[in-house]
mmCIF file of C-alpha atoms in Angstrom:
data_model
loop_
_atom_site.group_PDB
_atom_site.id
_atom_site.type_symbol
_atom_site.label_atom_id
_atom_site.label_comp_id
_atom_site.label_asym_id
_atom_site.label_seq_id
_atom_site.Cartn_x
_atom_site.Cartn_y
_atom_site.Cartn_z
ATOM 1 C CA MET A 376 -129.688 74.371 128.249
ATOM 2 C CA GLU A 377 -131.807 73.073 131.140
ATOM 3 C CA ASN A 378 -128.988 73.795 133.603
ATOM 4 C CA SER A 379 -128.589 77.257 132.175
ATOM 5 C CA ASN A 380 -132.224 78.054 132.855
ATOM 6 C CA LEU A 381 -131.924 76.626 136.382
ATOM 7 C CA GLY A 382 -128.863 78.800 137.010
ATOM 8 C CA GLY A 383 -130.690 81.930 135.738
ATOM 9 C CA SER A 384 -133.623 81.184 137.947
ATOM 10 C CA SER A 385 -131.364 80.633 140.939
ATOM 11 C CA ARG A 386 -129.500 83.880 140.251
ATOM 12 C CA GLY A 387 -132.809 85.733 139.890
ATOM 13 C CA LYS A 388 -134.062 84.311 143.191
ATOM 14 C CA THR A 389 -130.748 85.176 144.947
ATOM 15 C CA SER A 390 -130.928 88.760 143.541
ATOM 16 C CA ASP A 391 -134.572 89.103 144.702
ATOM 17 C CA ASP A 392 -133.630 87.787 148.186
ATOM 18 C CA LEU A 393 -130.653 90.137 148.360
ATOM 19 C CA SER A 394 -132.847 93.129 147.401
ATOM 20 C CA LYS A 395 -135.375 92.281 150.119
ATOM 21 C CA LYS A 396 -132.590 91.935 152.642
ATOM 22 C CA ILE A 397 -131.094 95.276 151.685
ATOM 23 C CA LEU A 398 -134.494 97.015 151.800
ATOM 24 C CA GLY A 399 -135.314 95.294 155.062
ATOM 25 C CA GLY A 400 -132.036 96.578 156.540
ATOM 26 C CA LEU A 401 -132.682 100.086 155.310
ATOM 27 C CA GLN A 402 -136.290 100.132 156.498
ATOM 28 C CA GLY A 403 -135.480 100.865 160.051
ATOM 29 C CA LYS A 404 -133.061 103.595 159.124
ATOM 30 C CA PHE A 405 -135.241 105.451 156.632
ATOM 31 C CA THR A 406 -138.751 104.799 157.874
ATOM 32 C CA GLY A 407 -139.901 107.404 160.392
ATOM 33 C CA GLU A 408 -142.694 106.770 162.892
ATOM 34 C CA GLU A 409 -145.017 109.119 160.922
ATOM 35 C CA THR A 410 -144.434 107.157 157.699
ATOM 36 C CA ALA A 411 -144.959 103.866 159.440
ATOM 37 C CA HIS A 412 -148.301 105.059 160.817
ATOM 38 C CA TRP A 413 -149.339 106.259 157.392
ATOM 39 C CA ILE A 414 -148.395 102.977 155.709
ATOM 40 C CA ALA A 415 -150.509 101.135 158.362
ATOM 41 C CA ASP A 416 -153.520 103.041 157.120
ATOM 42 C CA VAL A 417 -152.540 104.147 153.679
ATOM 43 C CA ASN A 418 -156.091 105.187 152.847
ATOM 44 C CA LYS A 419 -155.658 108.204 155.069
ATOM 45 C CA GLU A 420 -154.227 111.512 153.770
ATOM 46 C CA PRO A 421 -150.556 111.962 154.734
ATOM 47 C CA THR A 422 -149.717 114.542 157.279
ATOM 48 C CA ALA A 423 -149.470 118.089 155.976
ATOM 49 C CA ALA A 424 -146.230 119.001 154.312
ATOM 50 C CA VAL A 425 -143.440 119.563 156.839
ATOM 51 C CA THR A 426 -141.846 122.998 156.391
ATOM 52 C CA LYS A 427 -138.689 124.266 158.040
ATOM 53 C CA THR A 428 -137.148 127.713 158.078
ATOM 54 C CA HIS A 429 -133.858 126.352 156.803
ATOM 55 C CA SER A 430 -135.398 124.174 154.084
ATOM 56 C CA GLU A 431 -134.211 125.174 150.566
ATOM 57 C CA PRO A 432 -136.113 125.078 147.266
ATOM 58 C CA VAL A 433 -135.637 121.990 145.177
ATOM 59 C CA HIS A 434 -133.119 122.725 142.458
ATOM 60 C CA LEU A 435 -133.199 119.274 140.785
ATOM 61 C CA SER A 436 -133.655 118.621 137.059
ATOM 62 C CA SER A 437 -136.985 117.039 136.041
ATOM 63 C CA VAL A 438 -135.292 113.649 135.627
ATOM 64 C CA ALA A 439 -133.471 113.817 138.982
ATOM 65 C CA PHE A 440 -136.692 114.997 140.652
ATOM 66 C CA LEU A 441 -138.661 112.077 139.240
ATOM 67 C CA ASP A 442 -135.897 109.658 140.282
ATOM 68 C CA ARG A 443 -136.068 111.011 143.828
ATOM 69 C CA LEU A 444 -139.837 110.450 143.942
ATOM 70 C CA PHE A 445 -139.364 106.842 142.772
ATOM 71 C CA ASP A 446 -136.845 106.170 145.588
ATOM 72 C CA ASP A 447 -139.710 106.883 148.040
ATOM 73 C CA PHE A 448 -142.175 104.888 145.958
ATOM 74 C CA GLN A 449 -139.993 101.772 146.152
ATOM 75 C CA ARG A 450 -139.658 102.145 149.885
ATOM 76 C CA TYR A 451 -143.418 102.593 150.372
ATOM 77 C CA ALA A 452 -144.257 99.617 148.187
ATOM 78 C CA PHE A 453 -141.939 97.369 150.165
ATOM 79 C CA GLU A 454 -143.247 98.613 153.436
ATOM 80 C CA LEU A 455 -146.873 98.202 152.307
ATOM 81 C CA THR A 456 -146.253 94.625 151.277
ATOM 82 C CA ASN A 457 -144.725 93.784 154.610
ATOM 83 C CA ALA A 458 -146.961 95.918 156.878
ATOM 84 C CA GLU A 459 -149.055 94.348 159.637
ATOM 85 C CA THR A 460 -152.284 95.513 158.071
ATOM 86 C CA SER A 461 -155.245 93.845 156.412
ATOM 87 C CA ASP A 462 -154.989 96.320 153.498
ATOM 88 C CA LYS A 463 -151.874 94.827 151.909
ATOM 89 C CA ARG A 464 -151.334 95.587 148.241
ATOM 90 C CA HIS A 465 -148.638 94.524 145.852
ATOM 91 C CA VAL A 466 -147.420 97.563 143.918
ATOM 92 C CA VAL A 467 -145.243 96.824 140.823
ATOM 93 C CA ILE A 468 -142.838 99.714 140.169
ATOM 94 C CA THR A 469 -141.061 100.396 136.889
ATOM 95 C CA ARG A 470 -138.297 102.997 137.431
ATOM 96 C CA PRO A 471 -138.245 105.986 135.023
ATOM 97 C CA VAL A 472 -136.605 105.395 131.702
ATOM 98 C CA ALA A 473 -136.487 107.293 128.383
ATOM 99 C CA PRO A 474 -139.311 106.273 126.032
ATOM 100 C CA ALA A 475 -138.349 104.090 123.050
ATOM 101 C CA ALA A 476 -139.849 106.674 120.668
ATOM 102 C CA ALA A 477 -140.897 110.299 120.860
ATOM 103 C CA THR A 478 -144.431 110.919 119.681
ATOM 104 C CA GLN A 479 -145.028 114.275 121.281
ATOM 105 C CA PRO A 480 -144.115 117.714 119.858
ATOM 106 C CA THR A 481 -140.657 118.871 120.829
ATOM 107 C CA GLU A 482 -141.815 121.492 123.315
ATOM 108 C CA SER A 483 -143.653 118.819 125.292
ATOM 109 C CA LEU A 484 -141.290 115.906 124.707
ATOM 110 C CA VAL A 485 -141.477 113.246 127.366
ATOM 111 C CA ILE A 486 -137.926 112.487 128.264
ATOM 112 C CA PHE A 487 -138.533 109.988 131.116
ATOM 113 C CA GLN A 488 -141.463 107.858 132.198
ATOM 114 C CA GLY A 489 -142.056 105.524 135.145
ATOM 115 C CA THR A 490 -145.067 103.668 136.472
ATOM 116 C CA LEU A 491 -146.611 102.244 139.641
ATOM 117 C CA VAL A 492 -149.175 99.496 139.068
ATOM 118 C CA THR A 493 -151.593 97.878 141.503
ATOM 119 C CA GLU A 494 -154.684 96.169 140.039
ATOM 120 C CA PRO A 495 -156.645 97.598 138.243
ATOM 121 C CA TRP A 496 -154.996 101.078 138.148
ATOM 122 C CA ALA A 497 -151.589 102.551 137.399
ATOM 123 C CA LEU A 498 -149.806 105.812 138.259
ATOM 124 C CA VAL A 499 -147.895 107.163 135.329
ATOM 125 C CA MET A 500 -145.173 109.717 136.022
ATOM 126 C CA GLN A 501 -143.800 111.654 133.112
ATOM 127 C CA ALA A 502 -140.921 114.130 133.015
ATOM 128 C CA GLN A 503 -140.533 116.821 130.399
ATOM 129 C CA ALA A 504 -137.698 119.312 130.388
ATOM 130 C CA GLN A 505 -139.544 121.805 132.591
ATOM 131 C CA LYS A 506 -142.573 119.853 133.833
ATOM 132 C CA ILE A 507 -143.554 116.630 135.644
ATOM 133 C CA HIS A 508 -147.072 115.203 135.206
ATOM 134 C CA ALA A 509 -148.780 112.427 137.172
ATOM 135 C CA TYR A 510 -151.752 110.434 135.709
ATOM 136 C CA ILE A 511 -154.060 107.794 137.177
ATOM 137 C CA VAL A 512 -155.095 105.424 134.427
ATOM 138 C CA PRO A 513 -156.637 101.917 134.016
ATOM 139 C CA ILE A 514 -153.833 99.424 133.453
ATOM 140 C CA GLU A 515 -155.343 98.402 130.098
ATOM 141 C CA ASN A 516 -154.438 101.866 128.843
ATOM 142 C CA LEU A 517 -150.784 101.607 129.726
ATOM 143 C CA SER A 518 -149.550 100.121 126.463
ATOM 144 C CA THR A 519 -151.142 102.899 124.388
ATOM 145 C CA PHE A 520 -150.720 105.760 126.845
ATOM 146 C CA ALA A 521 -147.687 107.401 125.248
ATOM 147 C CA GLY A 522 -148.898 110.102 122.820
ATOM 148 C CA ARG A 523 -152.436 109.924 124.150
ATOM 149 C CA GLU A 524 -151.954 111.917 127.349
ATOM 150 C CA SER A 525 -154.393 114.570 126.164
ATOM 151 C CA PHE A 526 -157.211 112.030 126.594
ATOM 152 C CA PHE A 527 -156.516 111.931 130.324
ATOM 153 C CA SER A 528 -156.682 114.475 133.120
ATOM 154 C CA SER A 529 -153.497 114.683 135.168
ATOM 155 C CA TYR A 530 -153.614 114.228 138.957
ATOM 156 C CA MET A 531 -150.611 116.419 139.667
ATOM 157 C CA ASP A 532 -148.586 118.946 137.630
ATOM 158 C CA LEU A 533 -145.205 120.204 138.732
ATOM 159 C CA ASP A 534 -143.698 123.155 136.943
ATOM 160 C CA ALA A 535 -140.103 124.399 136.718
ATOM 161 C CA ASN A 536 -139.292 128.098 136.920
ATOM 162 C CA PHE A 537 -136.010 130.004 137.012
ATOM 163 C CA GLU A 538 -135.230 132.246 139.993
ATOM 164 C CA ASP A 539 -131.862 133.841 140.613
ATOM 165 C CA GLY A 540 -130.378 131.743 137.894
ATOM 166 C CA GLU A 541 -131.496 128.436 139.433
ATOM 167 C CA THR A 542 -134.311 125.929 138.665
ATOM 168 C CA VAL A 543 -137.128 125.913 141.253
ATOM 169 C CA TRP A 544 -140.306 123.890 141.232
ATOM 170 C CA LYS A 545 -143.904 124.744 142.036
ATOM 171 C CA VAL A 546 -147.073 122.650 142.577
ATOM 172 C CA ASP A 547 -150.546 124.106 143.131
ATOM 173 C CA GLY A 548 -148.979 127.528 142.977
ATOM 174 C CA GLN A 549 -146.607 126.737 145.879
ATOM 175 C CA LEU A 550 -142.789 126.658 145.912
ATOM 176 C CA ILE A 551 -141.544 123.128 146.460
ATOM 177 C CA LEU A 552 -139.023 122.886 149.336
ATOM 178 C CA ASP A 553 -136.729 119.888 150.217
ATOM 179 C CA SER A 554 -138.801 119.199 153.290
ATOM 180 C CA MET A 555 -141.908 118.708 151.087
ATOM 181 C CA LEU A 556 -140.604 115.846 148.959
ATOM 182 C CA SER A 557 -141.850 112.954 151.152
ATOM 183 C CA TYR A 558 -145.249 114.687 151.476
ATOM 184 C CA LEU A 559 -145.547 114.820 147.611
ATOM 185 C CA SER A 560 -144.445 111.188 147.244
ATOM 186 C CA LYS A 561 -146.911 110.062 149.803
ATOM 187 C CA LYS A 562 -149.765 111.988 148.144
ATOM 188 C CA LEU A 563 -148.929 110.357 144.814
ATOM 189 C CA PHE A 564 -148.503 106.788 146.240
ATOM 190 C CA GLY A 565 -151.584 107.236 148.415
ATOM 191 C CA ILE A 566 -153.886 108.386 145.608
ATOM 192 C CA LEU A 567 -153.065 105.287 143.542
ATOM 193 C CA ILE A 568 -153.886 103.037 146.526
ATOM 194 C CA ARG A 569 -157.142 104.863 147.294
ATOM 195 C CA VAL A 570 -158.317 104.716 143.707
ATOM 196 C CA ALA A 571 -157.487 101.042 143.505
ATOM 197 C CA ASN A 572 -159.499 100.529 146.794
ATOM 198 C CA GLY A 573 -162.403 102.530 145.481
ATOM 199 C CA THR A 574 -162.098 105.206 148.200
ATOM 200 C CA ALA A 575 -161.034 107.940 145.776
ATOM 201 C CA LEU A 576 -162.018 108.879 142.240
ATOM 202 C CA PRO A 577 -159.491 108.572 139.364
ATOM 203 C CA ALA A 578 -160.458 112.113 138.283
ATOM 204 C CA GLU A 579 -159.479 113.597 141.651
ATOM 205 C CA ARG A 580 -156.981 116.464 141.437
ATOM 206 C CA PHE A 581 -154.086 117.186 143.786
ATOM 207 C CA SER A 582 -154.310 120.183 146.080
ATOM 208 C CA MET A 583 -152.149 121.406 148.826
ATOM 209 C CA ASP A 584 -153.338 121.211 152.448
ATOM 210 C CA GLU A 585 -154.395 124.742 153.407
ATOM 211 C CA ASN A 586 -152.198 124.591 156.607
ATOM 212 C CA SER A 587 -149.281 123.571 154.388
ATOM 213 C CA LYS A 588 -149.972 126.509 152.040
ATOM 214 C CA GLU A 589 -149.873 128.935 154.939
ATOM 215 C CA ALA A 590 -146.701 127.437 156.350
ATOM 216 C CA LEU A 591 -145.050 127.475 152.910
ATOM 217 C CA ASN A 592 -145.927 131.094 152.426
ATOM 218 C CA LEU A 593 -144.337 131.997 155.708
ATOM 219 C CA THR A 594 -141.262 129.852 154.894
ATOM 220 C CA ASP A 595 -140.963 131.460 151.468
ATOM 221 C CA SER A 596 -141.200 134.905 153.023
ATOM 222 C CA LEU A 597 -138.504 134.016 155.486
ATOM 223 C CA ALA A 598 -136.247 132.610 152.697
ATOM 224 C CA GLN A 599 -136.730 135.770 150.659
ATOM 225 C CA SER A 600 -135.833 137.887 153.672
ATOM 226 C CA ARG A 601 -132.672 135.774 154.311
ATOM 227 C CA ARG A 602 -131.630 136.021 150.613
ATOM 228 C CA GLY A 603 -132.157 139.800 150.632
ATOM 229 C CA THR A 604 -130.200 140.378 153.736
ATOM 230 C CA LEU A 605 -127.286 138.231 152.723
ATOM 231 C CA ALA A 606 -127.241 139.796 149.207
ATOM 232 C CA GLY A 607 -127.069 143.263 150.858
ATOM 233 C CA TYR A 608 -124.169 142.193 152.975
ATOM 234 C CA ASP A 609 -122.350 140.769 149.925
ATOM 235 C CA ASN A 610 -122.902 143.957 147.994
ATOM 236 C CA PHE A 611 -121.601 146.099 150.879
ATOM 237 C CA THR A 612 -118.537 143.872 151.235
ATOM 238 C CA ALA A 613 -117.845 144.318 147.519
ATOM 239 C CA VAL A 614 -117.964 148.118 147.915
ATOM 240 C CA VAL A 615 -115.448 147.953 150.769
ATOM 241 C CA ASP A 616 -113.109 145.647 148.709
ATOM 242 C CA HIS A 617 -113.347 148.056 145.827
ATOM 243 C CA GLU A 618 -112.395 150.998 148.102
ATOM 244 C CA VAL A 619 -109.430 149.065 149.566
ATOM 245 C CA ASN A 620 -108.158 148.374 146.006
ATOM 246 C CA ASN A 621 -108.764 152.055 144.995
ATOM 247 C CA LEU A 622 -106.813 153.377 148.031
ATOM 248 C CA SER A 623 -103.951 151.058 147.272
ATOM 249 C CA ALA A 624 -103.769 152.370 143.732
ATOM 250 C CA ILE A 625 -103.794 155.927 144.989
ATOM 251 C CA ALA A 626 -100.983 155.215 147.446
ATOM 252 C CA MET A 627 -98.922 153.719 144.670
ATOM 253 C CA LYS A 628 -99.356 156.940 142.552
ATOM 254 C CA ALA A 629 -98.453 159.102 145.491
ATOM 255 C CA ILE A 630 -95.227 157.059 146.058
ATOM 256 C CA ALA A 631 -94.429 157.251 142.392
ATOM 257 C CA VAL A 632 -94.542 161.134 142.425
ATOM 258 C CA LEU A 633 -92.647 161.281 145.753
ATOM 259 C CA ASP A 634 -95.632 162.750 147.601
ATOM 260 C CA LYS A 635 -94.740 161.369 150.935
ATOM 261 C CA ASP A 636 -97.418 163.160 152.992
ATOM 262 C CA HIS A 637 -100.303 161.907 150.810
ATOM 263 C CA ALA A 638 -98.686 158.465 150.455
ATOM 264 C CA ARG A 639 -98.408 158.121 154.316
ATOM 265 C CA GLU A 640 -102.027 159.278 154.781
ATOM 266 C CA VAL A 641 -103.427 156.903 152.143
ATOM 267 C CA VAL A 642 -101.423 153.954 153.360
ATOM 268 C CA LEU A 643 -102.635 154.579 156.929
ATOM 269 C CA ARG A 644 -106.218 154.814 155.761
ATOM 270 C CA THR A 645 -105.869 151.664 153.602
ATOM 271 C CA ASN A 646 -104.480 149.689 156.602
ATOM 272 C CA HIS A 647 -107.346 150.845 158.837
ATOM 273 C CA LEU A 648 -109.950 149.964 156.183
ATOM 274 C CA LYS A 649 -108.312 146.505 155.722
ATOM 275 C CA MET A 650 -108.477 145.804 159.501
ATOM 276 C CA TRP A 651 -112.152 146.943 159.501
ATOM 277 C CA ARG A 652 -112.825 144.698 156.517
ATOM 278 C CA GLU A 653 -111.500 141.668 158.515
ATOM 279 C CA LYS A 654 -113.955 142.540 161.264
ATOM 280 C CA LEU A 655 -116.746 142.818 158.657
ATOM 281 C CA LEU A 656 -115.881 139.410 157.278
ATOM 282 C CA ALA A 657 -116.043 137.887 160.762
ATOM 283 C CA LEU A 658 -119.399 139.629 161.369
ATOM 284 C CA GLY A 659 -120.500 138.176 157.971
ATOM 285 C CA ASP A 660 -120.048 134.618 159.202
ATOM 286 C CA GLU A 661 -122.059 135.467 162.349
ATOM 287 C CA LEU A 662 -124.783 137.007 160.165
ATOM 288 C CA LYS A 663 -124.938 133.915 157.908
ATOM 289 C CA GLN A 664 -125.284 131.752 160.902
ATOM 290 C CA ILE A 665 -128.039 133.864 162.327
ATOM 291 C CA MET A 666 -129.934 133.975 159.068
ATOM 292 C CA THR A 667 -129.814 130.190 158.575
ATOM 293 C CA GLU A 668 -130.830 129.200 162.103
#
């Protein structure tokens, strides 16, 4: 029995060491200079959300979105523990899992929950089907938090919407793009550290940086323009395809009734239209490249 315990302890230590080595190896690959500077002074606000003209809206499910944020949280926690800074903090992370029991009404059922804990505060992240909520709570409230969310004000609320048949997410009235994810995870991780250090209030609410809002509005306008132009091209191509098929049917009828003159005319027109369609398709590839640059 004693040997078994020793073996388990050894395996646990080996697993921990291996995890640290893996994270250490990944650190250089995934930690940008901007993130490293922020970790060195985590009490500062992260740099405004990076927006890119080719960045696409986040189409993840709430569970996948939450999991993506926790990937960043784990990296930040490791980096903060090992950073060359006087403000080192140990952050204990519990990856999102399904609650043991559902205590909320069906329409607001929490399907996944994860936590970040650093004395004496915790960040609780909850995913519903179409929402993600973040709360800053004292750690003594963690054990009874489920089902009592209404007693606490959320720090951040992310809402899912449907556009063009796909899920998109918004926060503070702004569409969330792929390029914003690290900004959001830094805001969430950072508010926990600042509250724990006493440099921020637990009742503080998330808000987008004004420069980020303006940049996102421009990016969204560009994305809408791109979608509209490409949709117009697709519709026009469909019209041309329909006309090619229609002319082919007319040619077959002319041949069937032995109307050689009309058959020759229609076949010639069909062939010309097919050649023009090939040019249109080539131009379409060029158009798509231009619209995504």
